[in-house]
PDB file of C-alpha atoms in Angstrom:
ATOM      1  CA  MET A   1     -13.262  17.948  41.712  1.00  0.00           C
ATOM      2  CA  LEU A   2     -12.138  21.090  43.467  1.00  0.00           C
ATOM      3  CA  TYR A   3     -10.597  20.744  46.926  1.00  0.00           C
ATOM      4  CA  VAL A   4      -9.495  23.690  49.043  1.00  0.00           C
ATOM      5  CA  ALA A   5      -7.272  22.928  52.041  1.00  0.00           C
ATOM      6  CA  VAL A   6      -6.060  24.994  54.959  1.00  0.00           C
ATOM      7  CA  ASN A   7      -3.078  24.248  57.186  1.00  0.00           C
ATOM      8  CA  SER A   8      -5.030  23.149  60.277  1.00  0.00           C
ATOM      9  CA  ALA A   9      -8.409  22.670  61.882  1.00  0.00           C
ATOM     10  CA  GLU A  10      -7.611  25.737  63.983  1.00  0.00           C
ATOM     11  CA  THR A  11      -7.336  27.845  60.819  1.00  0.00           C
ATOM     12  CA  ALA A  12     -10.696  26.485  59.676  1.00  0.00           C
ATOM     13  CA  ILE A  13     -12.229  27.382  63.057  1.00  0.00           C
ATOM     14  CA  LYS A  14     -10.783  30.894  62.808  1.00  0.00           C
ATOM     15  CA  ARG A  15     -12.269  31.298  59.302  1.00  0.00           C
ATOM     16  CA  VAL A  16     -15.707  30.195  60.494  1.00  0.00           C
ATOM     17  CA  ASN A  17     -15.516  32.669  63.389  1.00  0.00           C
ATOM     18  CA  GLU A  18     -14.687  35.450  60.908  1.00  0.00           C
ATOM     19  CA  ILE A  19     -17.732  34.486  58.829  1.00  0.00           C
ATOM     20  CA  VAL A  20     -19.921  34.523  61.958  1.00  0.00           C
ATOM     21  CA  GLU A  21     -18.722  38.060  62.735  1.00  0.00           C
ATOM     22  CA  LEU A  22     -19.903  39.071  59.253  1.00  0.00           C
ATOM     23  CA  GLY A  23     -23.356  37.610  59.892  1.00  0.00           C
ATOM     24  CA  GLY A  24     -22.853  34.034  58.708  1.00  0.00           C
ATOM     25  CA  HIS A  25     -23.842  30.953  60.655  1.00  0.00           C
ATOM     26  CA  GLY A  26     -21.534  29.194  63.074  1.00  0.00           C
ATOM     27  CA  ILE A  27     -20.361  25.605  63.319  1.00  0.00           C
ATOM     28  CA  PRO A  28     -19.202  24.086  66.625  1.00  0.00           C
ATOM     29  CA  PRO A  29     -15.380  23.801  66.815  1.00  0.00           C
ATOM     30  CA  GLU A  30     -15.562  20.043  67.509  1.00  0.00           C
ATOM     31  CA  THR A  31     -17.576  19.579  64.302  1.00  0.00           C
ATOM     32  CA  ILE A  32     -15.011  21.568  62.321  1.00  0.00           C
ATOM     33  CA  LYS A  33     -12.154  19.459  63.738  1.00  0.00           C
ATOM     34  CA  LYS A  34     -13.992  16.248  62.855  1.00  0.00           C
ATOM     35  CA  MET A  35     -14.849  17.467  59.342  1.00  0.00           C
ATOM     36  CA  TYR A  36     -11.279  18.683  58.754  1.00  0.00           C
ATOM     37  CA  LYS A  37      -9.863  15.223  59.484  1.00  0.00           C
ATOM     38  CA  GLN A  38     -12.587  13.367  57.551  1.00  0.00           C
ATOM     39  CA  SER A  39     -12.171  15.630  54.545  1.00  0.00           C
ATOM     40  CA  ASN A  40      -8.424  15.024  54.333  1.00  0.00           C
ATOM     41  CA  ASP A  41      -8.793  11.282  54.979  1.00  0.00           C
ATOM     42  CA  ASN A  42     -11.404  10.964  52.219  1.00  0.00           C
ATOM     43  CA  LEU A  43      -9.535  13.061  49.658  1.00  0.00           C
ATOM     44  CA  PRO A  44      -7.713  10.164  47.896  1.00  0.00           C
ATOM     45  CA  LYS A  45     -10.868   8.019  47.853  1.00  0.00           C
ATOM     46  CA  VAL A  46     -12.967  10.746  46.253  1.00  0.00           C
ATOM     47  CA  ALA A  47     -10.203  11.954  43.914  1.00  0.00           C
ATOM     48  CA  TYR A  48      -9.964   8.428  42.503  1.00  0.00           C
ATOM     49  CA  TYR A  49     -13.491   8.741  41.075  1.00  0.00           C
ATOM     50  CA  ALA A  50     -13.056  12.267  39.719  1.00  0.00           C
ATOM     51  CA  ASP A  51     -12.061  12.822  36.103  1.00  0.00           C
ATOM     52  CA  ASP A  52     -10.295  16.073  36.926  1.00  0.00           C
ATOM     53  CA  VAL A  53      -8.816  17.095  40.280  1.00  0.00           C
ATOM     54  CA  LEU A  54      -7.723  20.565  41.366  1.00  0.00           C
ATOM     55  CA  ILE A  55      -6.337  21.134  44.860  1.00  0.00           C
ATOM     56  CA  PHE A  56      -5.606  24.525  46.355  1.00  0.00           C
ATOM     57  CA  ASP A  57      -4.101  25.586  49.662  1.00  0.00           C
ATOM     58  CA  ASN A  58      -5.864  28.583  51.167  1.00  0.00           C
ATOM     59  CA  SER A  59      -3.995  28.861  54.470  1.00  0.00           C
ATOM     60  CA  LYS A  60      -2.557  32.285  53.693  1.00  0.00           C
ATOM     61  CA  GLN A  61      -2.898  32.863  49.963  1.00  0.00           C
ATOM     62  CA  PHE A  62      -4.985  30.865  47.485  1.00  0.00           C
ATOM     63  CA  THR A  63      -2.314  28.639  45.880  1.00  0.00           C
ATOM     64  CA  SER A  64      -2.666  25.862  43.308  1.00  0.00           C
ATOM     65  CA  VAL A  65      -0.825  22.752  44.538  1.00  0.00           C
ATOM     66  CA  TYR A  66      -2.167  19.844  42.453  1.00  0.00           C
ATOM     67  CA  GLN A  67      -3.875  19.293  39.116  1.00  0.00           C
ATOM     68  CA  ARG A  68      -4.848  16.075  37.366  1.00  0.00           C
ATOM     69  CA  GLU A  69      -6.809  15.739  34.144  1.00  0.00           C
ATOM     70  CA  LYS A  70      -8.101  12.216  33.607  1.00  0.00           C
ATOM     71  CA  VAL A  71      -5.082  10.124  34.659  1.00  0.00           C
ATOM     72  CA  ILE A  72      -2.411  12.673  33.736  1.00  0.00           C
ATOM     73  CA  GLU A  73      -0.846  14.736  36.506  1.00  0.00           C
ATOM     74  CA  ILE A  74      -0.329  18.277  35.254  1.00  0.00           C
ATOM     75  CA  LYS A  75       0.992  19.674  38.526  1.00  0.00           C
ATOM     76  CA  ASN A  76       2.015  17.998  41.779  1.00  0.00           C
ATOM     77  CA  GLU A  77       3.465  20.133  44.556  1.00  0.00           C
ATOM     78  CA  LEU A  78       1.852  18.097  47.331  1.00  0.00           C
ATOM     79  CA  SER A  79       5.264  17.264  48.812  1.00  0.00           C
ATOM     80  CA  ASN A  80       5.388  20.919  49.915  1.00  0.00           C
ATOM     81  CA  TYR A  81       2.081  20.404  51.752  1.00  0.00           C
ATOM     82  CA  PRO A  82       2.558  17.237  53.841  1.00  0.00           C
ATOM     83  CA  ARG A  83      -0.705  17.774  55.729  1.00  0.00           C
ATOM     84  CA  ILE A  84      -2.612  17.088  52.479  1.00  0.00           C
ATOM     85  CA  LYS A  85      -2.906  13.385  51.614  1.00  0.00           C
ATOM     86  CA  GLN A  86      -0.201  12.495  49.109  1.00  0.00           C
ATOM     87  CA  ASN A  87      -1.452   9.301  47.452  1.00  0.00           C
ATOM     88  CA  LEU A  88      -3.574  10.852  44.712  1.00  0.00           C
ATOM     89  CA  SER A  89      -1.900   9.189  41.762  1.00  0.00           C
ATOM     90  CA  CYS A  90      -4.580   7.470  39.771  1.00  0.00           C
ATOM     91  CA  SER A  91      -2.199   4.995  38.200  1.00  0.00           C
ATOM     92  CA  GLU A  92      -1.222   3.423  41.537  1.00  0.00           C
ATOM     93  CA  ILE A  93      -4.839   3.005  42.594  1.00  0.00           C
ATOM     94  CA  VAL A  94      -5.909   1.716  39.186  1.00  0.00           C
ATOM     95  CA  GLN A  95      -3.099  -0.848  39.165  1.00  0.00           C
ATOM     96  CA  LYS A  96      -4.146  -2.089  42.622  1.00  0.00           C
ATOM     97  CA  ASP A  97      -7.780  -2.322  41.500  1.00  0.00           C
ATOM     98  CA  LEU A  98      -6.785  -4.176  38.329  1.00  0.00           C
ATOM     99  CA  LYS A  99      -4.709  -6.636  40.353  1.00  0.00           C
ATOM    100  CA  LYS A 100      -7.661  -7.254  42.710  1.00  0.00           C
ATOM    101  CA  PHE A 101      -9.935  -7.783  39.703  1.00  0.00           C
ATOM    102  CA  GLU A 102      -7.426 -10.160  38.116  1.00  0.00           C
ATOM    103  CA  ASN A 103      -7.155 -12.184  41.337  1.00  0.00           C
ATOM    104  CA  LYS A 104     -10.935 -12.436  41.659  1.00  0.00           C
ATOM    105  CA  ASN A 105     -11.383 -13.365  37.976  1.00  0.00           C
ATOM    106  CA  PRO A 106      -8.612 -15.824  37.019  1.00  0.00           C
ATOM    107  CA  GLU A 107     -10.609 -17.040  34.009  1.00  0.00           C
ATOM    108  CA  ILE A 108     -10.192 -13.660  32.306  1.00  0.00           C
ATOM    109  CA  LYS A 109      -6.917 -13.378  30.430  1.00  0.00           C
ATOM    110  CA  ALA A 110      -5.114 -10.203  29.423  1.00  0.00           C
ATOM    111  CA  LYS A 111      -4.883  -9.357  25.732  1.00  0.00           C
ATOM    112  CA  LYS A 112      -1.734 -10.236  23.791  1.00  0.00           C
ATOM    113  CA  GLU A 113      -0.929 -13.302  25.882  1.00  0.00           C
ATOM    114  CA  PRO A 114       0.311 -16.089  23.560  1.00  0.00           C
ATOM    115  CA  GLU A 115      -2.172 -18.667  24.905  1.00  0.00           C
ATOM    116  CA  ASN A 116      -5.035 -16.210  24.457  1.00  0.00           C
ATOM    117  CA  LYS A 117      -4.836 -15.460  20.715  1.00  0.00           C
ATOM    118  CA  LYS A 118      -8.603 -15.249  20.212  1.00  0.00           C
ATOM    119  CA  ASP A 119      -8.706 -12.227  22.490  1.00  0.00           C
ATOM    120  CA  SER A 120      -6.926  -9.998  19.970  1.00  0.00           C
ATOM    121  CA  PRO A 121      -9.059  -8.599  17.117  1.00  0.00           C
ATOM    122  CA  LYS A 122      -6.062  -8.684  14.727  1.00  0.00           C
ATOM    123  CA  ASP A 123      -5.461 -12.432  15.117  1.00  0.00           C
TER     124      ASP A 123
END
């Protein structure tokens, strides 16, 4: 997943206006504001399902701020960009999902538990 952020909805509106001046199509400012907020709000939800995540800030200069491959964070400079959602760590989300699954399925036991010896292929 590739995500490119800018510092504000106003910057996004300015960029669209520049594109319109070059012959591109316009988007109403209210739509841009709505999409800007929705995009940032949905970022952690979508990033969770992506194998690889690359996030760039393009407010002034195209700058790499975050990279994750599978569940391993390669780069995380999101603290320098507080307007971008911070909770992109896969491990936190996966642990919450596993806990929910465990609570909904108490009959399923984790491997290597002493009372669950048949669950381990080596035993």
